[in-house]
JSON list of C-alpha atoms in Angstrom, two decimals:
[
{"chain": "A", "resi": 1, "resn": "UNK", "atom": "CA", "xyz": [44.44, -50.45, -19.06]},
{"chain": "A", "resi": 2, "resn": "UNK", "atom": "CA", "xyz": [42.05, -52.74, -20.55]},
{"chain": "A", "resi": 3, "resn": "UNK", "atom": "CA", "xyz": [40.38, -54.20, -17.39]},
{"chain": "A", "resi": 4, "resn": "UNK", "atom": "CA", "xyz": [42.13, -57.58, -18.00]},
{"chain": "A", "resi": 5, "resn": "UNK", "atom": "CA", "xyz": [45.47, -57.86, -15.92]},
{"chain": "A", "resi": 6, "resn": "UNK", "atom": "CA", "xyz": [47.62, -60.85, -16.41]},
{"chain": "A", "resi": 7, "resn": "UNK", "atom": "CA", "xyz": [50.66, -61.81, -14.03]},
{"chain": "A", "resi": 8, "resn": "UNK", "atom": "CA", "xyz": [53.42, -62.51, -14.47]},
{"chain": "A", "resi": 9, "resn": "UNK", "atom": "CA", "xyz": [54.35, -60.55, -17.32]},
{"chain": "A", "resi": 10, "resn": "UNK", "atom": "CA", "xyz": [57.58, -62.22, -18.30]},
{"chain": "A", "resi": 11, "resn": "UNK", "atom": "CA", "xyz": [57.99, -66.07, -17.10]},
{"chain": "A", "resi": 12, "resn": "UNK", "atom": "CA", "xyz": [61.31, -67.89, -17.83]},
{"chain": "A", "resi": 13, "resn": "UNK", "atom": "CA", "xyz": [60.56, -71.59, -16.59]},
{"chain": "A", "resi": 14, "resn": "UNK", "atom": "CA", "xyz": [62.73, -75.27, -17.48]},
{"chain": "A", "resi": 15, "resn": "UNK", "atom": "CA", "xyz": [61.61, -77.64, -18.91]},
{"chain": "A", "resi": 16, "resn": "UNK", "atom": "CA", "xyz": [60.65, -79.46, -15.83]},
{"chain": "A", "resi": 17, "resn": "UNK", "atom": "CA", "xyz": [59.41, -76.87, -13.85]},
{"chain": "A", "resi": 18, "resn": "UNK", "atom": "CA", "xyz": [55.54, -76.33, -12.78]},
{"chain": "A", "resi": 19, "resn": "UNK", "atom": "CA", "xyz": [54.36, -72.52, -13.49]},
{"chain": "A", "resi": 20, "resn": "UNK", "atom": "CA", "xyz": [50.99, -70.90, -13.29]},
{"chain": "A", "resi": 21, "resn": "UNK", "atom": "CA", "xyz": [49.97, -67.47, -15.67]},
{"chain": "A", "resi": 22, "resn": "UNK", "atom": "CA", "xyz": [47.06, -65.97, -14.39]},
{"chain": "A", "resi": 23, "resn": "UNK", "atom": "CA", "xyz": [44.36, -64.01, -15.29]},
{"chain": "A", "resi": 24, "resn": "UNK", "atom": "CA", "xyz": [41.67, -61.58, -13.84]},
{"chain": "A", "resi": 25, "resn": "UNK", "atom": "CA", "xyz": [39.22, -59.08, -15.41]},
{"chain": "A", "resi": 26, "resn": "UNK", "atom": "CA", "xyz": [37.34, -56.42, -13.63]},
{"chain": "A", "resi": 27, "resn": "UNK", "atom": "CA", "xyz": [34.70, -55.83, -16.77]},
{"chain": "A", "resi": 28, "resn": "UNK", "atom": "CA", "xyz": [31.75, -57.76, -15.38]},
{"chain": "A", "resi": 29, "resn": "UNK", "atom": "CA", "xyz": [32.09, -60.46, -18.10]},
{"chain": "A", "resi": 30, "resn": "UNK", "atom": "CA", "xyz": [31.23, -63.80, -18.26]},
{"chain": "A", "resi": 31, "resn": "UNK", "atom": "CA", "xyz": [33.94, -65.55, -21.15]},
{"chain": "A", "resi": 32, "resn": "UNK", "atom": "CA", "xyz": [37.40, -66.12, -20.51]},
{"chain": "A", "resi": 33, "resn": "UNK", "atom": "CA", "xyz": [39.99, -67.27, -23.06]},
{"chain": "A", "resi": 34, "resn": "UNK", "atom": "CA", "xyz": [43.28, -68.09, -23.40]},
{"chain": "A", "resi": 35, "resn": "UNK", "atom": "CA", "xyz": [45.14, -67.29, -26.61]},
{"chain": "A", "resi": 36, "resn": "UNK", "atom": "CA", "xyz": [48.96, -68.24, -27.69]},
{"chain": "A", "resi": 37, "resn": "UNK", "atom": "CA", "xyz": [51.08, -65.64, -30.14]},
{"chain": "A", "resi": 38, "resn": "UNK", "atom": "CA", "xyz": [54.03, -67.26, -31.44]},
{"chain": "A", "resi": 39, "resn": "UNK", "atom": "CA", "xyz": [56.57, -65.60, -33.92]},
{"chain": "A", "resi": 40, "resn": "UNK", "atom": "CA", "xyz": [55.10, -65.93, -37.40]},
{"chain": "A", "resi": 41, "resn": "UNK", "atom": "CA", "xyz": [51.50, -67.26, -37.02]},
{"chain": "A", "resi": 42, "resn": "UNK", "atom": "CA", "xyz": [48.44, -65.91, -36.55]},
{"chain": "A", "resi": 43, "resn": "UNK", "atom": "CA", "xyz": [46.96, -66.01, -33.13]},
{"chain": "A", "resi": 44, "resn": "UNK", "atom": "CA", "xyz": [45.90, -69.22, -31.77]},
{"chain": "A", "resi": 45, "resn": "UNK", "atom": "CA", "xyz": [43.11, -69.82, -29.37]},
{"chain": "A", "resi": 46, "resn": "UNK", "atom": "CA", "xyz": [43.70, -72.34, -26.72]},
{"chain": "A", "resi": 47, "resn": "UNK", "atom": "CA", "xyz": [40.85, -72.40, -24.21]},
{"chain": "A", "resi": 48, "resn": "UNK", "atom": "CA", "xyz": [37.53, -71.07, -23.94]},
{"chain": "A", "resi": 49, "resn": "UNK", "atom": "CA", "xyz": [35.41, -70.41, -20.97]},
{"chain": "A", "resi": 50, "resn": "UNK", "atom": "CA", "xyz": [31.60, -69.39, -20.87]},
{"chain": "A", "resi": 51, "resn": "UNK", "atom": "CA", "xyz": [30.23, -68.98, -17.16]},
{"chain": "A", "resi": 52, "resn": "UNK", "atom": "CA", "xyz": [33.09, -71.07, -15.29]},
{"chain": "A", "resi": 53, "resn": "UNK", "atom": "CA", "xyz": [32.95, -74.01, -17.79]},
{"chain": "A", "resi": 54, "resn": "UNK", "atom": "CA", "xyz": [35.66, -74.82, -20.86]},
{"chain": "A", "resi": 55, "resn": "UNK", "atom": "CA", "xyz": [33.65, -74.95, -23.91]},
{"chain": "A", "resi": 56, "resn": "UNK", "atom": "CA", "xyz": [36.73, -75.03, -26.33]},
{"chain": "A", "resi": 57, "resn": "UNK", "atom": "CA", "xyz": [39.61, -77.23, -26.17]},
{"chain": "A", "resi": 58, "resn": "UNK", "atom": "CA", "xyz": [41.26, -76.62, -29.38]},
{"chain": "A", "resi": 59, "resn": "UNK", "atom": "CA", "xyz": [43.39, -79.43, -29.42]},
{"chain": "A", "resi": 60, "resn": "UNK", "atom": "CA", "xyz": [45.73, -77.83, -26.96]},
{"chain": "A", "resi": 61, "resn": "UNK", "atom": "CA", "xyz": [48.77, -80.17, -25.24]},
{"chain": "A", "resi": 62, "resn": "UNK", "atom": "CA", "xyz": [48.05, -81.54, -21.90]},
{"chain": "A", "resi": 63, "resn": "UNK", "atom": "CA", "xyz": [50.99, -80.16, -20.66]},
{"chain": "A", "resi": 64, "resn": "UNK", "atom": "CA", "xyz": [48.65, -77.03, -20.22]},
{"chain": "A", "resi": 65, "resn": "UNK", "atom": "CA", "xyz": [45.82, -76.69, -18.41]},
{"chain": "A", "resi": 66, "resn": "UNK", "atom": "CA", "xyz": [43.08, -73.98, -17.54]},
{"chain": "A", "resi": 67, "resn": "UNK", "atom": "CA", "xyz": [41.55, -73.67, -14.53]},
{"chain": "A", "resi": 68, "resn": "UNK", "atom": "CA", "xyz": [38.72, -70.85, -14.46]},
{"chain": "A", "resi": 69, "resn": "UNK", "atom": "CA", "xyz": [37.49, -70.73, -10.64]},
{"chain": "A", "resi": 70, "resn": "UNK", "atom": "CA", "xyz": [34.90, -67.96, -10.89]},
{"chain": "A", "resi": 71, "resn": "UNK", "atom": "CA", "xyz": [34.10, -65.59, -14.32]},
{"chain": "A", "resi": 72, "resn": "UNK", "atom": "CA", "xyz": [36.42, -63.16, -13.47]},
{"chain": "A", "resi": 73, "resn": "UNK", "atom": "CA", "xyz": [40.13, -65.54, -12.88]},
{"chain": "A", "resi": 74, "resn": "UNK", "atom": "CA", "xyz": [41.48, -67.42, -15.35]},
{"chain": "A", "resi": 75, "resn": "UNK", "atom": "CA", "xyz": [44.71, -70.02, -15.13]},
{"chain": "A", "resi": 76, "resn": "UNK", "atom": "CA", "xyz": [47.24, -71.68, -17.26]},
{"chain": "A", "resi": 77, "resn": "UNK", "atom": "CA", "xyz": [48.92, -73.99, -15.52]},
{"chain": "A", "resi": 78, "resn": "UNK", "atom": "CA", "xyz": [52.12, -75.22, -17.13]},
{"chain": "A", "resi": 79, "resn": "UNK", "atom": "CA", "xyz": [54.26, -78.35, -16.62]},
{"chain": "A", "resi": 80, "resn": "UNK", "atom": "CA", "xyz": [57.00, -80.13, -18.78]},
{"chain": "A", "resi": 81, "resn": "UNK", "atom": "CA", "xyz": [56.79, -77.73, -21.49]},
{"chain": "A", "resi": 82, "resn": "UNK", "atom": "CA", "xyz": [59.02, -77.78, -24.22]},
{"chain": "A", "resi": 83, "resn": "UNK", "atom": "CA", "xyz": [61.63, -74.97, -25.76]},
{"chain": "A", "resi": 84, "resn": "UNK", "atom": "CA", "xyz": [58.41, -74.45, -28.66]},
{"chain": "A", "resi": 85, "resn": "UNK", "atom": "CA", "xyz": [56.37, -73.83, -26.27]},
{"chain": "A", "resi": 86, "resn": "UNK", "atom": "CA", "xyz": [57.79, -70.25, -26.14]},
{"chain": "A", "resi": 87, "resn": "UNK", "atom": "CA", "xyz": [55.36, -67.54, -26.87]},
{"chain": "A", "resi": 88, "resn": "UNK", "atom": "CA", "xyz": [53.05, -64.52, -25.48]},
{"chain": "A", "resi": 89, "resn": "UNK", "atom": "CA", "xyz": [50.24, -66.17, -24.06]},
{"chain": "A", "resi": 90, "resn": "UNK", "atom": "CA", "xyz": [47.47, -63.81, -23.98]},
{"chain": "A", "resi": 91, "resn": "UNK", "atom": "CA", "xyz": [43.97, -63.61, -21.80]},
{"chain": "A", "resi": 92, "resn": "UNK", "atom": "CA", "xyz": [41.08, -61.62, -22.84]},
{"chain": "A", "resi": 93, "resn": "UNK", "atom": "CA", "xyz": [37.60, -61.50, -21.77]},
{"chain": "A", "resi": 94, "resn": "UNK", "atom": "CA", "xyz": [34.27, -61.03, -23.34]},
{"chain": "A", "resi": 95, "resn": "UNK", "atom": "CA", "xyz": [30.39, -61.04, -22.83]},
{"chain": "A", "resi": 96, "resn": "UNK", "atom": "CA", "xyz": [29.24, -64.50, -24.48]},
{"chain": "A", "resi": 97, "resn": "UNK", "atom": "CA", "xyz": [26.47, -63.25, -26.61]},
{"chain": "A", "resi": 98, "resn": "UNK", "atom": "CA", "xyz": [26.02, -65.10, -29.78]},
{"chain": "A", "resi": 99, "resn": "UNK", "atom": "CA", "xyz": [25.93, -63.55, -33.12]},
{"chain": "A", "resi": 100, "resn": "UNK", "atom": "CA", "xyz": [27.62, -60.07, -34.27]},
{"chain": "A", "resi": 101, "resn": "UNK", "atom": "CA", "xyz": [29.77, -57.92, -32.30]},
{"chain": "A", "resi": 102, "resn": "UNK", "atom": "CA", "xyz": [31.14, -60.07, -29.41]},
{"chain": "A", "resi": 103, "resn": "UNK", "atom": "CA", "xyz": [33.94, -57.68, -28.70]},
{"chain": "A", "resi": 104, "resn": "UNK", "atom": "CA", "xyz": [36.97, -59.65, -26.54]},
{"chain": "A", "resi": 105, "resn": "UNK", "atom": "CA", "xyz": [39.37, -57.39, -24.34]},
{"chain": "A", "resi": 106, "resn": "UNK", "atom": "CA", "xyz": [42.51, -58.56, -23.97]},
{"chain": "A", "resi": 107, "resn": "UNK", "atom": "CA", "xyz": [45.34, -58.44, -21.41]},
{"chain": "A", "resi": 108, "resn": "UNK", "atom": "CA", "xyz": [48.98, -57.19, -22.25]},
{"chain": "A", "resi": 109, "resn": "UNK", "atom": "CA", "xyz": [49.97, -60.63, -22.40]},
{"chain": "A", "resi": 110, "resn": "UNK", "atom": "CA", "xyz": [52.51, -62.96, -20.35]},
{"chain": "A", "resi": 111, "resn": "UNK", "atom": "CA", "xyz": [55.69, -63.65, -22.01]},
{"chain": "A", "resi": 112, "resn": "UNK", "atom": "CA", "xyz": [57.08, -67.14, -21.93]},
{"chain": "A", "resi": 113, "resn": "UNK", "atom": "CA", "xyz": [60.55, -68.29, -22.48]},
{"chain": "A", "resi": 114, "resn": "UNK", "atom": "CA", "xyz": [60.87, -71.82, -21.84]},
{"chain": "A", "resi": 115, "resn": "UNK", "atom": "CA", "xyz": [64.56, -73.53, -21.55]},
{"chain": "B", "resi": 1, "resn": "UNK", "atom": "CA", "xyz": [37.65, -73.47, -41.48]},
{"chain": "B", "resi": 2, "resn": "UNK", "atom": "CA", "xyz": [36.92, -69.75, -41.49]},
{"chain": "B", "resi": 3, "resn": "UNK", "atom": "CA", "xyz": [40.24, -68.63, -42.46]},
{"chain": "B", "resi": 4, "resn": "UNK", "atom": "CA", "xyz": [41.33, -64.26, -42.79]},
{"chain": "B", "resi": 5, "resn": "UNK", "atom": "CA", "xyz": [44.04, -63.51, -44.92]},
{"chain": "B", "resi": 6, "resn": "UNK", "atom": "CA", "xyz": [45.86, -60.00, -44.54]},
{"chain": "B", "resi": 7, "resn": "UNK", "atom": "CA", "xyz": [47.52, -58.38, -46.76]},
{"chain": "B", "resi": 8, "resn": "UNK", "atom": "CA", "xyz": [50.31, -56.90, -46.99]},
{"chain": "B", "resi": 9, "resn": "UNK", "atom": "CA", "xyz": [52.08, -59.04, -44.10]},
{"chain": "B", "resi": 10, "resn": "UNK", "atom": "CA", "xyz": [54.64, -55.78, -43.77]},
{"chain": "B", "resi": 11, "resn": "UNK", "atom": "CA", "xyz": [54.63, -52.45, -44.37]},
{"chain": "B", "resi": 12, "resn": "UNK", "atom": "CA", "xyz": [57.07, -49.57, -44.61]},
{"chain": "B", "resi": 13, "resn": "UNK", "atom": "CA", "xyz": [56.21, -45.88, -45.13]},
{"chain": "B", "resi": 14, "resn": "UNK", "atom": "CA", "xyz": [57.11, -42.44, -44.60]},
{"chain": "B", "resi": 15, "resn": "UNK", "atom": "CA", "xyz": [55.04, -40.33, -42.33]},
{"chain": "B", "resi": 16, "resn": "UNK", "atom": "CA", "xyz": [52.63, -38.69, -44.01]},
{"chain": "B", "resi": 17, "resn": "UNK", "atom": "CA", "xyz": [51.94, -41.18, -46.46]},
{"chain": "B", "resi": 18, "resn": "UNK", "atom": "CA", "xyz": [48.60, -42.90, -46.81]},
{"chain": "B", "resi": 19, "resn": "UNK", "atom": "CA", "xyz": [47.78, -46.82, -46.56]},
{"chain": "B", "resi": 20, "resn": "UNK", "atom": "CA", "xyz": [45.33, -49.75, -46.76]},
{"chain": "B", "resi": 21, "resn": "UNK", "atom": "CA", "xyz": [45.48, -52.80, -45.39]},
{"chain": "B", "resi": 22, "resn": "UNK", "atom": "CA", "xyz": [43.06, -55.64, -46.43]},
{"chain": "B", "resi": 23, "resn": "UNK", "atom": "CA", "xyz": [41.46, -58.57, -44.80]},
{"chain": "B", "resi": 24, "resn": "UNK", "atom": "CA", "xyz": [39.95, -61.07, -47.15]},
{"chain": "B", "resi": 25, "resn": "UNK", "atom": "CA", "xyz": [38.05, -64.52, -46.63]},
{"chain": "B", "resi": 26, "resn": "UNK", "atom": "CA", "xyz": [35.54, -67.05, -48.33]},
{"chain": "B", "resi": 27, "resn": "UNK", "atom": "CA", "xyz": [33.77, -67.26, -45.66]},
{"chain": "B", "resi": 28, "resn": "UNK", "atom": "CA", "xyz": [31.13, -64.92, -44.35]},
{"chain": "B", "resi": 29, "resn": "UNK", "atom": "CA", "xyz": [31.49, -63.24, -40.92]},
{"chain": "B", "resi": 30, "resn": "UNK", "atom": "CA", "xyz": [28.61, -62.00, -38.28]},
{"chain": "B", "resi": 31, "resn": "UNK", "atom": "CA", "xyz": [31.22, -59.46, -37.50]},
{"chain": "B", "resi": 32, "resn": "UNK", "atom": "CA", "xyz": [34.48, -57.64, -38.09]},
{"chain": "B", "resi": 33, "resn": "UNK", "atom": "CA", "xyz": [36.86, -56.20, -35.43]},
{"chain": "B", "resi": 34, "resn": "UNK", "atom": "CA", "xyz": [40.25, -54.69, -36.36]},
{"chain": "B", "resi": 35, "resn": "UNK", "atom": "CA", "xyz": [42.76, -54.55, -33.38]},
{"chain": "B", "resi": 36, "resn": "UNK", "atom": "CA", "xyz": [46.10, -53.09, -32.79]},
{"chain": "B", "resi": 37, "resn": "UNK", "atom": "CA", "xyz": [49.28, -54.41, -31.20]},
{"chain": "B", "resi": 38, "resn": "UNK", "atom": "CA", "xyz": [52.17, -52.49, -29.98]},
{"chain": "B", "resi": 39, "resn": "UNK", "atom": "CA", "xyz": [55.27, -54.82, -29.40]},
{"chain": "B", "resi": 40, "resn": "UNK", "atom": "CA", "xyz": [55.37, -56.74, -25.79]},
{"chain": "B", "resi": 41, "resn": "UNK", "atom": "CA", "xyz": [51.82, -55.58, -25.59]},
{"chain": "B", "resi": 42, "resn": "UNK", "atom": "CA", "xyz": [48.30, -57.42, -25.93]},
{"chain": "B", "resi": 43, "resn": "UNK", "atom": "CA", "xyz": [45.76, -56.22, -29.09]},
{"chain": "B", "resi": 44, "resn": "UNK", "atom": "CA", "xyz": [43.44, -53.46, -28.64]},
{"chain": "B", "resi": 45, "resn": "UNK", "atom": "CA", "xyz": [40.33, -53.07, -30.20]},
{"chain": "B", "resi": 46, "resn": "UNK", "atom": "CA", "xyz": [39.89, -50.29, -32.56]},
{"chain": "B", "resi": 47, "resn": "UNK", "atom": "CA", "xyz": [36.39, -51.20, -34.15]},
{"chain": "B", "resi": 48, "resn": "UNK", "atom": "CA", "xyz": [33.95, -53.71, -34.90]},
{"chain": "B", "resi": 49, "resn": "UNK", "atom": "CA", "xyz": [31.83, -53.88, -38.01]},
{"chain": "B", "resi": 50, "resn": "UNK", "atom": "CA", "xyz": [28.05, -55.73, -38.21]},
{"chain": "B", "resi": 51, "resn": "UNK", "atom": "CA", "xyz": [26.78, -54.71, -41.26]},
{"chain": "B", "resi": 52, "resn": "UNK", "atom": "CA", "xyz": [27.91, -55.37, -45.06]},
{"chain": "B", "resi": 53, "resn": "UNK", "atom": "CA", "xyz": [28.96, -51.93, -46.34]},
{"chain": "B", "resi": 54, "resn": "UNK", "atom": "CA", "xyz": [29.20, -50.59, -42.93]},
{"chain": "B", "resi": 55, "resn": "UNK", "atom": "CA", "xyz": [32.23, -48.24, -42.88]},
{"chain": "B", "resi": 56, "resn": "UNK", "atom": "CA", "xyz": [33.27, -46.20, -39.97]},
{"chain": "B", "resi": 57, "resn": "UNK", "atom": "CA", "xyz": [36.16, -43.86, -38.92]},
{"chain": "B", "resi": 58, "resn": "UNK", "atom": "CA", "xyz": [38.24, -43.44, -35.98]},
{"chain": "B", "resi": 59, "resn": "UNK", "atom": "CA", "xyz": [39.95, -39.82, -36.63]},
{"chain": "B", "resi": 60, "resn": "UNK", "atom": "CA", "xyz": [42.74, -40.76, -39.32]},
{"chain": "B", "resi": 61, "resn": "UNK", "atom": "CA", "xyz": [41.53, -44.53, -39.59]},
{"chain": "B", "resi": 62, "resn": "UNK", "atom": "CA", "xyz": [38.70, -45.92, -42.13]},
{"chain": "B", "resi": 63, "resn": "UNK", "atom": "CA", "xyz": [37.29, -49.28, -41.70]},
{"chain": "B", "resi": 64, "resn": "UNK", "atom": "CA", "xyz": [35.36, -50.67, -43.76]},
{"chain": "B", "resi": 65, "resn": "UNK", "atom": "CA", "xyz": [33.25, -54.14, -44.04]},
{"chain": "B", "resi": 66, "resn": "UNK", "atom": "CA", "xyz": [32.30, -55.61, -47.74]},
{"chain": "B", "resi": 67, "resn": "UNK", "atom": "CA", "xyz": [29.10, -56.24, -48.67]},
{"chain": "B", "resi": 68, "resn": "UNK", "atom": "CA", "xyz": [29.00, -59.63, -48.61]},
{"chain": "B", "resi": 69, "resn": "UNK", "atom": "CA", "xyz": [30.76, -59.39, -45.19]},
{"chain": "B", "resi": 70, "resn": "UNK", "atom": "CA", "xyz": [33.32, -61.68, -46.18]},
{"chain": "B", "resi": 71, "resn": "UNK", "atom": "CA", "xyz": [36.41, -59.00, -46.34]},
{"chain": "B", "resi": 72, "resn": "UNK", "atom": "CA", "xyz": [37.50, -55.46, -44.88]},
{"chain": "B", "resi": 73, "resn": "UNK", "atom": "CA", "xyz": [39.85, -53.05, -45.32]},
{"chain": "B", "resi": 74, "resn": "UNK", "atom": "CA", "xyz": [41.45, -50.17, -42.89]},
{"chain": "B", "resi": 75, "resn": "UNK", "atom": "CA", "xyz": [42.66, -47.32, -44.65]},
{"chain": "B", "resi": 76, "resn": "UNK", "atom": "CA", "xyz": [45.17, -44.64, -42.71]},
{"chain": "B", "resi": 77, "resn": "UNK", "atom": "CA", "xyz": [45.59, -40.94, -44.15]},
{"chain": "B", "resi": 78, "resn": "UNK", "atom": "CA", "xyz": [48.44, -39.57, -43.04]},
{"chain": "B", "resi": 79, "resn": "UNK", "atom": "CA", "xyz": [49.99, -42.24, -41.00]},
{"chain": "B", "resi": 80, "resn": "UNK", "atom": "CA", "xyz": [52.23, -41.42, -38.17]},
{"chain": "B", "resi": 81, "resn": "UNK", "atom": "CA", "xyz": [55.30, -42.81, -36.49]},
{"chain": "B", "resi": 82, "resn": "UNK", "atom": "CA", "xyz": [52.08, -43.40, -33.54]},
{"chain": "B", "resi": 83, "resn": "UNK", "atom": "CA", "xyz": [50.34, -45.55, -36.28]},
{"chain": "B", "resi": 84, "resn": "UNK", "atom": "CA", "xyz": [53.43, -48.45, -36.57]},
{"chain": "B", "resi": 85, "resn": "UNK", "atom": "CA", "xyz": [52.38, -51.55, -34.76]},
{"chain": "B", "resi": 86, "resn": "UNK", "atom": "CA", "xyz": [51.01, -54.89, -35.68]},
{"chain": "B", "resi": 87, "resn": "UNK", "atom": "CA", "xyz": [46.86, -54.76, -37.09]},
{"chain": "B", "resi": 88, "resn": "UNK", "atom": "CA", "xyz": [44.87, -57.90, -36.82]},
{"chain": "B", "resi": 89, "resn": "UNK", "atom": "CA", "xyz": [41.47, -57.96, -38.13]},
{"chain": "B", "resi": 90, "resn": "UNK", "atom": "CA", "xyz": [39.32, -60.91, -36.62]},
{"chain": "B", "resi": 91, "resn": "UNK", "atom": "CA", "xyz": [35.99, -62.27, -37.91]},
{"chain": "B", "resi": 92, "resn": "UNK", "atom": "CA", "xyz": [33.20, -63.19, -35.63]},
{"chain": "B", "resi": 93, "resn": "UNK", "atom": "CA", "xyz": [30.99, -66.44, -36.25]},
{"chain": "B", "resi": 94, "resn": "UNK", "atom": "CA", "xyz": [27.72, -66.67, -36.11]},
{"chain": "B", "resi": 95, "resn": "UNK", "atom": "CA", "xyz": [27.86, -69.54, -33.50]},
{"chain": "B", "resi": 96, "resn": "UNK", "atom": "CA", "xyz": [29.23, -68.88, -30.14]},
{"chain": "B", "resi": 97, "resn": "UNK", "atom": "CA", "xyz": [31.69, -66.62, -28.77]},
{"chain": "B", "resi": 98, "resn": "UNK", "atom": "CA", "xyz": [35.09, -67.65, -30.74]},
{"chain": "B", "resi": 99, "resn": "UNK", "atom": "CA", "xyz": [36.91, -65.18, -33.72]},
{"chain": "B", "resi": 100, "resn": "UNK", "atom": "CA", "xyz": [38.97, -65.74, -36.34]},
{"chain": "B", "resi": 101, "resn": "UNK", "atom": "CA", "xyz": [42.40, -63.89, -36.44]},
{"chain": "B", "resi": 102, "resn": "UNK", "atom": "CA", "xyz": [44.06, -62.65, -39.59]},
{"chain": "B", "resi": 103, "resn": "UNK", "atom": "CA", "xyz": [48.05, -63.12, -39.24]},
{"chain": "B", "resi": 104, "resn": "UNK", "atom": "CA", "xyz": [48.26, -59.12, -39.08]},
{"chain": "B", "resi": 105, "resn": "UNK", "atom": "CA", "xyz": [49.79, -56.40, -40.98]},
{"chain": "B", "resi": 106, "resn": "UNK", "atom": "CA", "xyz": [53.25, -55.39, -39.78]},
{"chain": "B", "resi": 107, "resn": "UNK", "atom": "CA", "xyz": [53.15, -51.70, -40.11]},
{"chain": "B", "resi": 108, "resn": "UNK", "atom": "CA", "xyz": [56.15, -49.02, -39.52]},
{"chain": "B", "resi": 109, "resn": "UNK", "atom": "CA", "xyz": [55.68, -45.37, -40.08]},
{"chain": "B", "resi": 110, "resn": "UNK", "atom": "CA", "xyz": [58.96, -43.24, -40.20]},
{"chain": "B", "resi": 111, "resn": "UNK", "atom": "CA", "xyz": [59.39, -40.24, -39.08]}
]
């Protein structure tokens, strides 16, 4: 148990269908992310949040998007992905210091599995 | 583009035996963290290194952080079948909150 719980854990959607992963950490922190782990690459970040507001976009499809309501929930909503799209999408938290040793927790991940 | 490479990608050995995986880069990093990631699981941090030379040990691990802070290492004595999972070692910047992932070390330990 990290302190970051992400639901659900295993998501099978179509390629038409409208899903939502979410995200909530119970550390007292303040930055919320959203990384993607795909087969074969390195981990990818998606999204960044510091305080409620996105402060990294990293060229990420607008077929998802984040929605952070407070600092401690996170979102990915999902619509008209595509098969690719399959991967472990993982949240993790973290304080947003600056500088050395900014430590992220992440969550056990949501597994997607688009068709 | 701060890029990590890791090396080796995969790794096979026979409890008991010791190891090293490396983490190299060009670039220089604020900071070092080496997680690890059993499978259907998210990464879990096992350290975090500030300081060039800095080397510190977590019962059978080593880590350690170059002096230039541009690499690392994580040495296992006596690895066991516990030990096999996937290491990523992630380099902090010295601007904002974002790291750097390696594409992690693909370890199995045998009983």
């Amino acid at each position: 148990e990290t302190g970051v719980t992400q639901t659900p854990r295993h998501l099978v959607m179509g390629m038409t269908n409208k899903k939502s992963l979410k995200c909530e950490q119970h550390l007292g922190h303040n930055a919320m992310y959203w990384y993607k782990q795909s087969a074969k690459k390195p981990l990818e970040l998606m999204f960044v949040y510091n305080f409620k507001e996105q402060t990294e976009n990293n060229s990420v499809p607008s077929r998802f998007s984040p929605e952070c309501p407070n600092s401690s929930h996170l979102f990915l909503h999902l619509h008209t992905l595509q098969p690719e799209d399959s991967a472990l999408y993982l949240c993790a938290s973290s304080l947003p210091h600056k500088g050395s040793g900014n430590t992220i927790y992440f969550g056990e991940g949501s597994w997607l599995t688009v068709v | 583009t701060q890029l990590l490479e890791q090396s080796p990608q995969f790794l096979s050995i026979q409890e008991g035996e010791n190891l090293t995986v490396y983490c190299n880069s060009s670039s220089v990093f604020s900071s070092l963290q080496w997680y690890r990631q059993e499978p259907g699981e998210g990464p879990v941090l096992l350290v975090t290194v500030v300081t060039g030379g800095e080397v510190k040990k977590l019962k059978r691990l080593t880590f350690q952080f170059g002096d230039a802070r541009k690499d690392s290492s994580l040495h296992i004595t006596a690895a066991q079948p516990g030990d096999t999972g996937l290491y990523l070692c992630a380099g902090g910047g010295n601007a904002g909150n974002m790291l750097t992932f390696g594409g992690g070390t693909r370890l199995m330990v045998k009983p």
